[in-house]
Coordinates of C-alpha atoms in Angstrom, one line a residue:
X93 CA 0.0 0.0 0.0
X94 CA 3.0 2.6 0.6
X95 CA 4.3 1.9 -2.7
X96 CA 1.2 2.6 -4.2
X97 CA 0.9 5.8 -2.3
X98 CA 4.3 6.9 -3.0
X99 CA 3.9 6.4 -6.6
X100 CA 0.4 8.5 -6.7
X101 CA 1.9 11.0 -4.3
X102 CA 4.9 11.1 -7.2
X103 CA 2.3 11.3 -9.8
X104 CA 0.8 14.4 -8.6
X105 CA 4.2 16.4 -7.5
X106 CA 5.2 15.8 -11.0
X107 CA 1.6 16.9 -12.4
X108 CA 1.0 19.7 -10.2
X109 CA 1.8 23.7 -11.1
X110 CA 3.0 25.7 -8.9
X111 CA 1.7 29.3 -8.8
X112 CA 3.4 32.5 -7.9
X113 CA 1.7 32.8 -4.2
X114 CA 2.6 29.2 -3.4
X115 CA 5.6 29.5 -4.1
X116 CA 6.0 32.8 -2.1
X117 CA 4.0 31.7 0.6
X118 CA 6.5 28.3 1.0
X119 CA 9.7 30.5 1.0
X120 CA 8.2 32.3 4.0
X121 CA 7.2 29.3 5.7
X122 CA 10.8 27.6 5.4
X123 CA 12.0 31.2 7.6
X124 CA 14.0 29.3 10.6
X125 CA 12.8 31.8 12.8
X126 CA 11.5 35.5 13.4
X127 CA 14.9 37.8 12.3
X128 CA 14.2 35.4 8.9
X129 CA 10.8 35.8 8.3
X130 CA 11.4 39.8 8.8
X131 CA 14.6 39.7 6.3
X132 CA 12.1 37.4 3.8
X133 CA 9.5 39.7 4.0
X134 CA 11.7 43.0 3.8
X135 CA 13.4 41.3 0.8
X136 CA 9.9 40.7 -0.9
X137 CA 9.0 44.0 -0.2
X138 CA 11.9 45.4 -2.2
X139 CA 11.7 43.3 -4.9
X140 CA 8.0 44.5 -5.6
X141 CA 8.6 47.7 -5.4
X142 CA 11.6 47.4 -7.9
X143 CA 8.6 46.1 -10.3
X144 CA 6.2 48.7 -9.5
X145 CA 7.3 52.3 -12.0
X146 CA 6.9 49.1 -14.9
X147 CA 3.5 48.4 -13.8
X148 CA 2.6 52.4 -14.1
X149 CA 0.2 53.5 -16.9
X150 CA -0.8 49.7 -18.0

């Protein structure tokens, strides 16, 4: 029964698209504690505003 589990469960990881918020949402869930999830966070912030004078006037 594992093996069968292990090979759906292998199935679906390979089948299965990540989006944008899941994958933002798992890198500040792997923070180790909270000086890390304040250094993730302040880096997404920066990043998103670096995007944000592209995004103006669309």
């Amino acid at each position: 029964m594992s093996l069968i589990q292990n090979l759906v469960q292998s199935l679906r990881n390979a089948l299965t698209v990540e989006t944008q918020s899941s994958l933002e949402e798992r890198y500040l869930s792997d923070a180790v504690d909270h000086v890390d999830l304040e250094r993730r966070i302040a880096t997404q912030s920066r990043a998103y505003m670096s995007m944000a004078p592209m995004n103006i006037g669309r």
